[in-house]
PDB file of C-alpha atoms and ligand atoms in Angstrom:
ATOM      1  CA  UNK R  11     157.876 135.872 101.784  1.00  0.00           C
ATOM      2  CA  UNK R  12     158.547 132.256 102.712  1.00  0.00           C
ATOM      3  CA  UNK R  13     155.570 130.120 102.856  1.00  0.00           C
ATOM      4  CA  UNK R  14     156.686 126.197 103.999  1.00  0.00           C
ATOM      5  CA  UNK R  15     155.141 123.204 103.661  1.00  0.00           C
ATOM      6  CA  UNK R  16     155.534 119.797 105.493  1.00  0.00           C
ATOM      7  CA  UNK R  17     154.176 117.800 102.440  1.00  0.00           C
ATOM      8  CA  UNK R  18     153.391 118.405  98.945  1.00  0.00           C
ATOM      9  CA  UNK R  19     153.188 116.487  95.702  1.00  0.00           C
ATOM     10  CA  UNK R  20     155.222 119.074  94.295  1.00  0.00           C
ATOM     11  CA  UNK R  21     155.853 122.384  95.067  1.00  0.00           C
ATOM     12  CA  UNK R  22     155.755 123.766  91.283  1.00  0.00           C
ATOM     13  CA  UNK R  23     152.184 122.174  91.300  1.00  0.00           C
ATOM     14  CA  UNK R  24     150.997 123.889  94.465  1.00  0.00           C
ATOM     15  CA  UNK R  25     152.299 127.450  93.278  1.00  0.00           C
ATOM     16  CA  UNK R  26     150.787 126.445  89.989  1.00  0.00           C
ATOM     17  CA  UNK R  27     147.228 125.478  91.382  1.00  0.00           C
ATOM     18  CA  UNK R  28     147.296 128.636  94.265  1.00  0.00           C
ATOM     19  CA  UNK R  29     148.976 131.363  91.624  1.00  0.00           C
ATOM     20  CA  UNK R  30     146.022 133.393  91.962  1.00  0.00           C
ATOM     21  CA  UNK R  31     145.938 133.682  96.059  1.00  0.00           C
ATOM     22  CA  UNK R  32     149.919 133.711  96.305  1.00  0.00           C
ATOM     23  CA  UNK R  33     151.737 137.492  96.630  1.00  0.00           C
ATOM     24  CA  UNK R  34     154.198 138.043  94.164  1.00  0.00           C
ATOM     25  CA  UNK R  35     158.179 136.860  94.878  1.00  0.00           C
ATOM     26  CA  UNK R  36     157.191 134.126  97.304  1.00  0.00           C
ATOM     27  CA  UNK R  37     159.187 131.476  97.889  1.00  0.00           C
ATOM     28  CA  UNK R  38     157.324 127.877  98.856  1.00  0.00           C
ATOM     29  CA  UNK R  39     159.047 126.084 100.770  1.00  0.00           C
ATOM     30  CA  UNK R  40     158.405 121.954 100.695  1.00  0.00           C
ATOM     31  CA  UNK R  41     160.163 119.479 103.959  1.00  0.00           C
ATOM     32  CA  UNK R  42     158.965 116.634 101.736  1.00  0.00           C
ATOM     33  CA  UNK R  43     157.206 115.734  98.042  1.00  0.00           C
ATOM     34  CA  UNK R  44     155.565 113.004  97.196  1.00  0.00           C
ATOM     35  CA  UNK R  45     155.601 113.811  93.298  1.00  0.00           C
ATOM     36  CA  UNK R  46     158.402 115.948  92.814  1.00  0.00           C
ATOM     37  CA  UNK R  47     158.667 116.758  88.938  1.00  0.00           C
ATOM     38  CA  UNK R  48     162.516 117.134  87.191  1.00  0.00           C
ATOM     39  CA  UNK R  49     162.868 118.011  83.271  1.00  0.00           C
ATOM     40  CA  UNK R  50     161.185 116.238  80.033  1.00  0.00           C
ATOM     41  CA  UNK R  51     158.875 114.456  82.899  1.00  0.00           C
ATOM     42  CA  UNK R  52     160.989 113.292  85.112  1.00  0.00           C
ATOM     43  CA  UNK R  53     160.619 112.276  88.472  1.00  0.00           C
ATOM     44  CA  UNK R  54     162.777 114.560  91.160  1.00  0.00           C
ATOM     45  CA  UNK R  55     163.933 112.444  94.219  1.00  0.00           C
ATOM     46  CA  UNK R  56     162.297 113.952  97.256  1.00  0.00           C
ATOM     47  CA  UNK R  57     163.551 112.369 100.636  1.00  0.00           C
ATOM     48  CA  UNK R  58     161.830 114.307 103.628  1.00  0.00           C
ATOM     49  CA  UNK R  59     163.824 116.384 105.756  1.00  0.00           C
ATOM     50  CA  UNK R  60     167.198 116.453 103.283  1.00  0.00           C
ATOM     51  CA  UNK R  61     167.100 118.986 100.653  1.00  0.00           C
ATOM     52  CA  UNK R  62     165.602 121.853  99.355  1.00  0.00           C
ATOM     53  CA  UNK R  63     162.588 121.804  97.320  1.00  0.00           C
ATOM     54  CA  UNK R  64     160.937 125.297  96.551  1.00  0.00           C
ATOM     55  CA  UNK R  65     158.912 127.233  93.736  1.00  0.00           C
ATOM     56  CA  UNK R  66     159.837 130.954  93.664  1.00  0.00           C
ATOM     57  CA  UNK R  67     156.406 133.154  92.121  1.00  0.00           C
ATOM     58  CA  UNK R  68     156.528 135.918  89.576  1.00  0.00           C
ATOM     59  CA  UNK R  69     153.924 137.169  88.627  1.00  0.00           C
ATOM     60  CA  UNK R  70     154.513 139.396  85.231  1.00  0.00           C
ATOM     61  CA  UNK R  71     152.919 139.101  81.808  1.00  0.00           C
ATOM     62  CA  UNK R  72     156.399 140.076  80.139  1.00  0.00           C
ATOM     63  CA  UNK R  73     158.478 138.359  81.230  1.00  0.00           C
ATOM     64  CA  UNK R  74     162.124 137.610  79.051  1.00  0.00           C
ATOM     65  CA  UNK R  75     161.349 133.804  79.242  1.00  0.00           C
ATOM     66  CA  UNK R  76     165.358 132.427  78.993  1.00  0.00           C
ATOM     67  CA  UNK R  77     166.376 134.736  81.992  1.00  0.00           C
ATOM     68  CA  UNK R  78     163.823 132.585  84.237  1.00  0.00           C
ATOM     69  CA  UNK R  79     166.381 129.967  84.559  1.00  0.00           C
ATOM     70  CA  UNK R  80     169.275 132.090  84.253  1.00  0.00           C
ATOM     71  CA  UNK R  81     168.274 134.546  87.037  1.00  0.00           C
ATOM     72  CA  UNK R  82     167.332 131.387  89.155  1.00  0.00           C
ATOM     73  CA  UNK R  83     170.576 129.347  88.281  1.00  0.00           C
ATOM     74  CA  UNK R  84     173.053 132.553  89.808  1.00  0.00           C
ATOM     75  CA  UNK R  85     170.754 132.584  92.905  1.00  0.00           C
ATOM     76  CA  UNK R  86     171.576 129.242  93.392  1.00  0.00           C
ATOM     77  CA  UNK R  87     174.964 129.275  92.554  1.00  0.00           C
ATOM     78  CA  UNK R  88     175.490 132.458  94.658  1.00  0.00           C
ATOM     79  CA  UNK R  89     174.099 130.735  97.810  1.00  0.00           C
ATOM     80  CA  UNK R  90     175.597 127.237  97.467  1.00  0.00           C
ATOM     81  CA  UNK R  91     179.312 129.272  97.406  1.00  0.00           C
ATOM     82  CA  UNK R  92     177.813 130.883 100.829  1.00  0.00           C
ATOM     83  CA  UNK R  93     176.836 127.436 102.200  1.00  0.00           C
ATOM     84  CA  UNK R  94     180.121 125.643 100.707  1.00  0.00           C
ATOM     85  CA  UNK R  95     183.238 128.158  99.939  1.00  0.00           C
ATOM     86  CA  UNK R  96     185.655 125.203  99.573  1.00  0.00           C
ATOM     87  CA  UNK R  97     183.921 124.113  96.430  1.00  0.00           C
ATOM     88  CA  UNK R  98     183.553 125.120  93.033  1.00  0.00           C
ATOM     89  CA  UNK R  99     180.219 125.386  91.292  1.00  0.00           C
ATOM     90  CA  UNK R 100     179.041 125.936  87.765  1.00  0.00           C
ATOM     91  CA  UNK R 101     175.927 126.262  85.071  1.00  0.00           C
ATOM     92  CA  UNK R 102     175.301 123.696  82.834  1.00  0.00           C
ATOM     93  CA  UNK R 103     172.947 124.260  80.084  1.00  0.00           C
ATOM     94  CA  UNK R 104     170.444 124.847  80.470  1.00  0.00           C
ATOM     95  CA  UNK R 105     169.530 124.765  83.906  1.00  0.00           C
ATOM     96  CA  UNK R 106     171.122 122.353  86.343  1.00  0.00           C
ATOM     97  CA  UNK R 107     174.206 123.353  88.604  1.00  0.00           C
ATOM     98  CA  UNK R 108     177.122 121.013  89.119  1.00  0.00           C
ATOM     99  CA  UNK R 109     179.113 120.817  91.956  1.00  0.00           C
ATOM    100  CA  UNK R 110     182.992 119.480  92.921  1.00  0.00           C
ATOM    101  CA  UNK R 111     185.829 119.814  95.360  1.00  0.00           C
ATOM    102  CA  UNK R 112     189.614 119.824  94.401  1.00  0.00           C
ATOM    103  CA  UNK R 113     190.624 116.907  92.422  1.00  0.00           C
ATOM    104  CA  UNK R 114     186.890 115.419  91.723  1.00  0.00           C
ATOM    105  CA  UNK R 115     184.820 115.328  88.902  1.00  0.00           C
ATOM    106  CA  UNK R 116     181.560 117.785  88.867  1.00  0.00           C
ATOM    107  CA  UNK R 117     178.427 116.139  89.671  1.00  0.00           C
ATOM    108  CA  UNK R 118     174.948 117.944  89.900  1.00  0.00           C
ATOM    109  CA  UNK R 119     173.852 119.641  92.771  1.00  0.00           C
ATOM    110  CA  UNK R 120     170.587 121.405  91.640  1.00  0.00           C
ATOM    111  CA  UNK R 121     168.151 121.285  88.861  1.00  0.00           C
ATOM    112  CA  UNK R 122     165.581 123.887  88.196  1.00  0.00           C
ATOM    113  CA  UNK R 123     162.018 123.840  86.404  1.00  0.00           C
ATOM    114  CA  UNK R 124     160.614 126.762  84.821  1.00  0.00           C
ATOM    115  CA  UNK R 125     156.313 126.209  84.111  1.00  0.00           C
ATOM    116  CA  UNK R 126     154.990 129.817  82.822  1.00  0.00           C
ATOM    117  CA  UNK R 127     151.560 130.084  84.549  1.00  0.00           C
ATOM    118  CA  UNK R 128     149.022 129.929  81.438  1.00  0.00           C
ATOM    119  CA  UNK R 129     145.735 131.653  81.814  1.00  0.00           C
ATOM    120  CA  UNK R 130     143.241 129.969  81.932  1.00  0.00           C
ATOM    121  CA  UNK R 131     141.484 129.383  78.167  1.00  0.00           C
ATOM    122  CA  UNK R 132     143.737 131.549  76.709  1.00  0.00           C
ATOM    123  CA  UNK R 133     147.960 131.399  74.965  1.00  0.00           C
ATOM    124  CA  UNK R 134     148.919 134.130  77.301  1.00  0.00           C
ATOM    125  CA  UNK R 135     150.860 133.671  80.700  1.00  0.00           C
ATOM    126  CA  UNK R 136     150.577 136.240  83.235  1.00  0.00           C
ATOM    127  CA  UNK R 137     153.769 134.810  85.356  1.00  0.00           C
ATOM    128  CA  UNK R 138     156.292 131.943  85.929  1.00  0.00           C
ATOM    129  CA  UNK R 139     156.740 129.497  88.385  1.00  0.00           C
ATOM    130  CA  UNK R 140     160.628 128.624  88.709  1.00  0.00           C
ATOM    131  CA  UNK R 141     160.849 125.309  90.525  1.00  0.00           C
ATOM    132  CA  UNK R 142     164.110 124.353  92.261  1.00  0.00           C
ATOM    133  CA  UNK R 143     165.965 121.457  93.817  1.00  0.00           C
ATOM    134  CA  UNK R 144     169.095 121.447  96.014  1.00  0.00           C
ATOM    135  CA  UNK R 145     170.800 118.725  97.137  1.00  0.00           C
ATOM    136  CA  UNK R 146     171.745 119.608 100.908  1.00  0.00           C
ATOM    137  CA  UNK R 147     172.173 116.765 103.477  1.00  0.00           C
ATOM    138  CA  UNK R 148     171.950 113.848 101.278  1.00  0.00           C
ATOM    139  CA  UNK R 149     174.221 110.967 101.824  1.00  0.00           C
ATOM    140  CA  UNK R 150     173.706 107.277 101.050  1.00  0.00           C
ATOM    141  CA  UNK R 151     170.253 108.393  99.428  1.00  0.00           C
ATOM    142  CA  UNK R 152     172.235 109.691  96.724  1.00  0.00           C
ATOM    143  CA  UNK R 153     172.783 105.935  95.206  1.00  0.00           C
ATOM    144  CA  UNK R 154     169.060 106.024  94.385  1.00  0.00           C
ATOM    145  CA  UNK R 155     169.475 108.745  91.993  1.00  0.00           C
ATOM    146  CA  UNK R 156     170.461 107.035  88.011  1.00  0.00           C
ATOM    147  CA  UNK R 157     172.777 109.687  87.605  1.00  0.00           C
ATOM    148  CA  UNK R 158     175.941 110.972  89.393  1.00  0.00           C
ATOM    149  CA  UNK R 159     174.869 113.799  92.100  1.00  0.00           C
ATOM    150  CA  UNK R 160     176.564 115.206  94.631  1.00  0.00           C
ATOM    151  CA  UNK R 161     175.130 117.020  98.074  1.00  0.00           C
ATOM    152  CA  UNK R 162     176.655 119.847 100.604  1.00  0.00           C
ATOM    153  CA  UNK R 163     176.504 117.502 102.969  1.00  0.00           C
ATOM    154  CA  UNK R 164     178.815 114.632 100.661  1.00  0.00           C
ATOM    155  CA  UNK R 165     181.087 118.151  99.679  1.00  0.00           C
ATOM    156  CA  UNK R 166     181.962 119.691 103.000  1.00  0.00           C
ATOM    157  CA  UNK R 167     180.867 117.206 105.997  1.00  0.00           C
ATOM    158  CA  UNK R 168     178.379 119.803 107.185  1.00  0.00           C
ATOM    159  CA  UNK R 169     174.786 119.769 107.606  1.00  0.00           C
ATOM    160  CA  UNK R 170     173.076 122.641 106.075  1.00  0.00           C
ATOM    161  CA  UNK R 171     169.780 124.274 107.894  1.00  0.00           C
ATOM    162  CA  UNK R 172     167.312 124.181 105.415  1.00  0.00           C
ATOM    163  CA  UNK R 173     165.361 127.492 106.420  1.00  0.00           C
ATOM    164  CA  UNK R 174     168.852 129.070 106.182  1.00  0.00           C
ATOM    165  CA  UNK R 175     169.283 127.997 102.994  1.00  0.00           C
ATOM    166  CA  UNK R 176     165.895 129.285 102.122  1.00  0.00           C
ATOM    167  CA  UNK R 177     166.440 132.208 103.333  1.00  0.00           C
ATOM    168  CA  UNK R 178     169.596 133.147 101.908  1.00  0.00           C
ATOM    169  CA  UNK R 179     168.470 131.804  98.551  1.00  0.00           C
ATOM    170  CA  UNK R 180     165.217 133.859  98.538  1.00  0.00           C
ATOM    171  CA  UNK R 181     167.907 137.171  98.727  1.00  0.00           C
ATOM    172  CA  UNK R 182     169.683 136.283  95.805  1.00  0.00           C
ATOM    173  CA  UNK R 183     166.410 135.096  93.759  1.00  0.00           C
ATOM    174  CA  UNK R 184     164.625 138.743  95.201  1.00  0.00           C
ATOM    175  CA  UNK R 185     167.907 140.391  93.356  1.00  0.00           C
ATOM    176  CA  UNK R 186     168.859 138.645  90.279  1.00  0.00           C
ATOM    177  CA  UNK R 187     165.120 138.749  89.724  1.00  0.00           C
ATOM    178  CA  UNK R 188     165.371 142.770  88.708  1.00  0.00           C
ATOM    179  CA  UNK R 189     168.865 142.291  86.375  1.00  0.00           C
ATOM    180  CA  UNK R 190     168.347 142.894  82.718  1.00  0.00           C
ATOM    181  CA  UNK R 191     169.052 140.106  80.293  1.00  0.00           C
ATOM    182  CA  UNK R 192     171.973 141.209  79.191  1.00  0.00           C
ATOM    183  CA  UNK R 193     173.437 141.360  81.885  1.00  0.00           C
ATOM    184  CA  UNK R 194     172.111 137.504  83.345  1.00  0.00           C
ATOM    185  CA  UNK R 195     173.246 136.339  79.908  1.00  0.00           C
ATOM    186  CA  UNK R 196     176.737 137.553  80.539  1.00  0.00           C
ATOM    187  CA  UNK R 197     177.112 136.151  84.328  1.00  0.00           C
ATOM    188  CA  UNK R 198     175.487 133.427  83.502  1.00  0.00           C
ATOM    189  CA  UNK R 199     178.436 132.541  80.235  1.00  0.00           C
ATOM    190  CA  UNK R 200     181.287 132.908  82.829  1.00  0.00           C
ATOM    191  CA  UNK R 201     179.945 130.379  84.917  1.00  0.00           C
ATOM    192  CA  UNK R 202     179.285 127.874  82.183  1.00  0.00           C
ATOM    193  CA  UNK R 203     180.703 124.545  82.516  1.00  0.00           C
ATOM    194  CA  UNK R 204     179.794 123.654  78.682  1.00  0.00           C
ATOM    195  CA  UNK R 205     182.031 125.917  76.418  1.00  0.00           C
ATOM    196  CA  UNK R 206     185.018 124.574  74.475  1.00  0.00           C
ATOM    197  CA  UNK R 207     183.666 120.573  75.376  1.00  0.00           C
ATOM    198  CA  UNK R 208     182.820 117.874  73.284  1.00  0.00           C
ATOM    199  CA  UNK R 209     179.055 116.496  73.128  1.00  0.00           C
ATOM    200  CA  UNK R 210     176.516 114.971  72.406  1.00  0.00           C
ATOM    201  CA  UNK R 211     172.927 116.606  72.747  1.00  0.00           C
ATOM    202  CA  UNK R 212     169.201 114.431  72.527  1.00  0.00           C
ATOM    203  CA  UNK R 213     166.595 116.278  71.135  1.00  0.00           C
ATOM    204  CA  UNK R 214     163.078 115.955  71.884  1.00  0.00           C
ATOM    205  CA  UNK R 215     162.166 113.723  68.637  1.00  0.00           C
ATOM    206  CA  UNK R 216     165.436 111.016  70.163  1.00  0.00           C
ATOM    207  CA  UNK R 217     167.504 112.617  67.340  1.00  0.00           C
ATOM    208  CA  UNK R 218     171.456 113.369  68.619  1.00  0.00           C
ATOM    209  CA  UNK R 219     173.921 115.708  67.954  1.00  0.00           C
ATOM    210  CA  UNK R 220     177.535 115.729  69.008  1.00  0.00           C
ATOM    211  CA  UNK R 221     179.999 118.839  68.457  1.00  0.00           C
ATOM    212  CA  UNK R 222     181.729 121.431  70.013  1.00  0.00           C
ATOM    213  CA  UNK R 223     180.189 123.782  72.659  1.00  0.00           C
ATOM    214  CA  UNK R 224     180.745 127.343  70.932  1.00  0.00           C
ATOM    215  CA  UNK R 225     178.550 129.362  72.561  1.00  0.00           C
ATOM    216  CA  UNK R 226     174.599 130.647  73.856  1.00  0.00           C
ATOM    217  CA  UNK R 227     172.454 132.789  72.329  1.00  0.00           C
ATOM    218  CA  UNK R 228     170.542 135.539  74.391  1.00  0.00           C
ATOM    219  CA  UNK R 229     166.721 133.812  73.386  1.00  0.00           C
ATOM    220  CA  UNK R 230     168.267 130.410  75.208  1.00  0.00           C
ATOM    221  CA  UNK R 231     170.034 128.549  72.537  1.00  0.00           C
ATOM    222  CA  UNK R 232     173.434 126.655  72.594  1.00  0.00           C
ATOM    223  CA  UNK R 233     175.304 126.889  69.831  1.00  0.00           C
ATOM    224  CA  UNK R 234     177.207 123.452  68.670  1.00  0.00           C
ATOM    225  CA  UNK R 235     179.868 123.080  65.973  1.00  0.00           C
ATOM    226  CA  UNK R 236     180.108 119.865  63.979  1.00  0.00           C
ATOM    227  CA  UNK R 237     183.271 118.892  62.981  1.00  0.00           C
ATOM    228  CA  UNK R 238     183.390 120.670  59.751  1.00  0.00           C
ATOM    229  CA  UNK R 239     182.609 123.495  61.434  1.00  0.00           C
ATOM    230  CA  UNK R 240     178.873 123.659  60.741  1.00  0.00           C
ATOM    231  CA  UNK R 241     177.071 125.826  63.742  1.00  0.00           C
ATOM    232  CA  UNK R 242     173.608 124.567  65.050  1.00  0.00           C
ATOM    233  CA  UNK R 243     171.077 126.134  67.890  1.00  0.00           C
ATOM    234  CA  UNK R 244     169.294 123.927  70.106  1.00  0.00           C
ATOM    235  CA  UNK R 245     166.551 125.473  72.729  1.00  0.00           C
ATOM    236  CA  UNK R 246     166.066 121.930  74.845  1.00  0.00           C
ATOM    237  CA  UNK R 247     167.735 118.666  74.803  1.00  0.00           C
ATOM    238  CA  UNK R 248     169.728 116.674  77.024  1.00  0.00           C
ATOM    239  CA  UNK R 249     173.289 116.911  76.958  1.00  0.00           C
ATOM    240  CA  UNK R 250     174.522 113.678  77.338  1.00  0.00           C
ATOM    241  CA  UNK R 251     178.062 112.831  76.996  1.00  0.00           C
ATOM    242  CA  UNK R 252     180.244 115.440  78.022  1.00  0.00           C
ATOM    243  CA  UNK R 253     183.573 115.345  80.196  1.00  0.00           C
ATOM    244  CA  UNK R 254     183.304 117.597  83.248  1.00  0.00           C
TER     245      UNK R 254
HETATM  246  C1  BTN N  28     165.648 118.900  86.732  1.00  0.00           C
HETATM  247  O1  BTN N  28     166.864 118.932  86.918  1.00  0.00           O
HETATM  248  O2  BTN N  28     165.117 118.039  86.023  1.00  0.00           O
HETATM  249  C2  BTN N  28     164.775 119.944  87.406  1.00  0.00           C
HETATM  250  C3  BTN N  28     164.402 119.529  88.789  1.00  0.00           C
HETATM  251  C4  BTN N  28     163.533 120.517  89.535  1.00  0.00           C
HETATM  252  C5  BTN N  28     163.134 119.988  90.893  1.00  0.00           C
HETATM  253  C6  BTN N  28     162.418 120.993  91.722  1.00  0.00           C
HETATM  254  S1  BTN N  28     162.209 120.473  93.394  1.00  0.00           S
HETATM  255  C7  BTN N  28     161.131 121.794  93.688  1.00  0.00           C
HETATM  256  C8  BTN N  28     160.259 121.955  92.452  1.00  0.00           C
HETATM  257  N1  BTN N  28     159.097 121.108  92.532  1.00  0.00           N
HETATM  258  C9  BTN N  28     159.117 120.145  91.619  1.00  0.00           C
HETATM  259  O3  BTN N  28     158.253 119.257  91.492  1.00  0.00           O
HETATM  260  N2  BTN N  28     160.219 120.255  90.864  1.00  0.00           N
HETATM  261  C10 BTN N  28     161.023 121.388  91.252  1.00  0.00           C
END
């Protein structure tokens, strides 16, 4: 089910703050938000009317917490090749999608937050609440974003429908949602953009790390090689230097 919105602050935080009264595998649906959330607090730019901004529900107490944004990230992917076949799209750890054409560098199209729904006084979740953010008919906006980002709208000339969009994306999320890990950890390496680059990762206490991308491990970690070879895991951080 597709519940939309004209306004919220974000649509993570709604889904959060209605989990109880919202059926299981919905989709919310946001035109505009006013306090759209990204990664390690971050603010996510929200024009109205542009892009897509939805919170897909699931409501499960065991839940295999790295497929949440693995699952998510091939629903996307699926239905931005739908919306744009000319382009090529890929997964970069850990849960933003980038985007190019021929002869262009990637830039991101989509970033996705994953908040497990905590009960209340209590270390247990009983669900997760997997936020996501597509950039669809963006165009000079897109300078207001510190970071390179692309749109459909920059990549093919076309505008996209956002209900279409939702629509199409709530499909893939409905089936990806039911695939083992495994098999989500497999699709998910052959569409990585990461393995066999050079870079440099920030950790949560401003430490960095630069190496080789070797590999993922199925509980969410990448796996780095220094230059003597040395492997390390990392389950967050932001990779920042990396030629795409
Ligand atoms: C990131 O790349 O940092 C993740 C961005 C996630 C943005 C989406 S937009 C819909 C949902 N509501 C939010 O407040 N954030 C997510």
């Amino acid at each position: 089910m597709i519940i939309t919105l004209k306004s919220v602050d974000s649509t993570n935080s709604y889904a959060l703050q209605n989990f109880d009264a919202l059926e299981d595998k919905t989709l919310i649906v946001a035109l505009s938000q006013t306090q759209g959330r990204g990664r390690h607090g971050r603010k996510w730019f929200s024009p109205p009317g542009l892009n897509f901004y939805g919170s897909y529900i699931l409501k499960n107490d065991n839940l295999h917490i790295p497929s949440m944004s693995r699952f998510a990230s091939l629903s996307v992917l699926e239905t931005l090749k739908n919306f744009s076949p000319e382009s090529e799209f890929k997964i970069k750890w850990p849960n933003d999608i980038y985007a190019k054409n021929r002869n262009c560098e990637f830039h991101k199209i989509s970033g996705i937050l994953s908040e497990m729904r905590i009960l209340p006084n209590s270390n247990k979740y009983d669900g997760c609440v997997i936020g996501i953010g597509v950039n669809l008919n963006m165009t000079d906006e897109i300078q207001k974003i510190h970071a390179p980002a692309t749109s459909i709208k920059l990549l093919t000339a076309r505008n996209t429908d956002i209900a279409n969009f939702a629509e199409m994306l709530l499909k893939n999320l409905n089936k990806f949602s039911t695939y083992a890990p495994e098999l989500l950890f497999k699709l998910c390496r052959n569409e990585d953009i990461l393995i066999g680059k050079n870079i440099t990762i920030i950790s949560e206490d401003a430490s960095s790390f630069s190496g080789l991308v070797k590999d993922y491990s199925i509980d969410g970690a990448i796996i780095i090689s220094d230059k003597k070879g040395n492997l390390k895991s990392f389950y967050s951080g932001n990779i920042i230097k990396s030629i795409l």
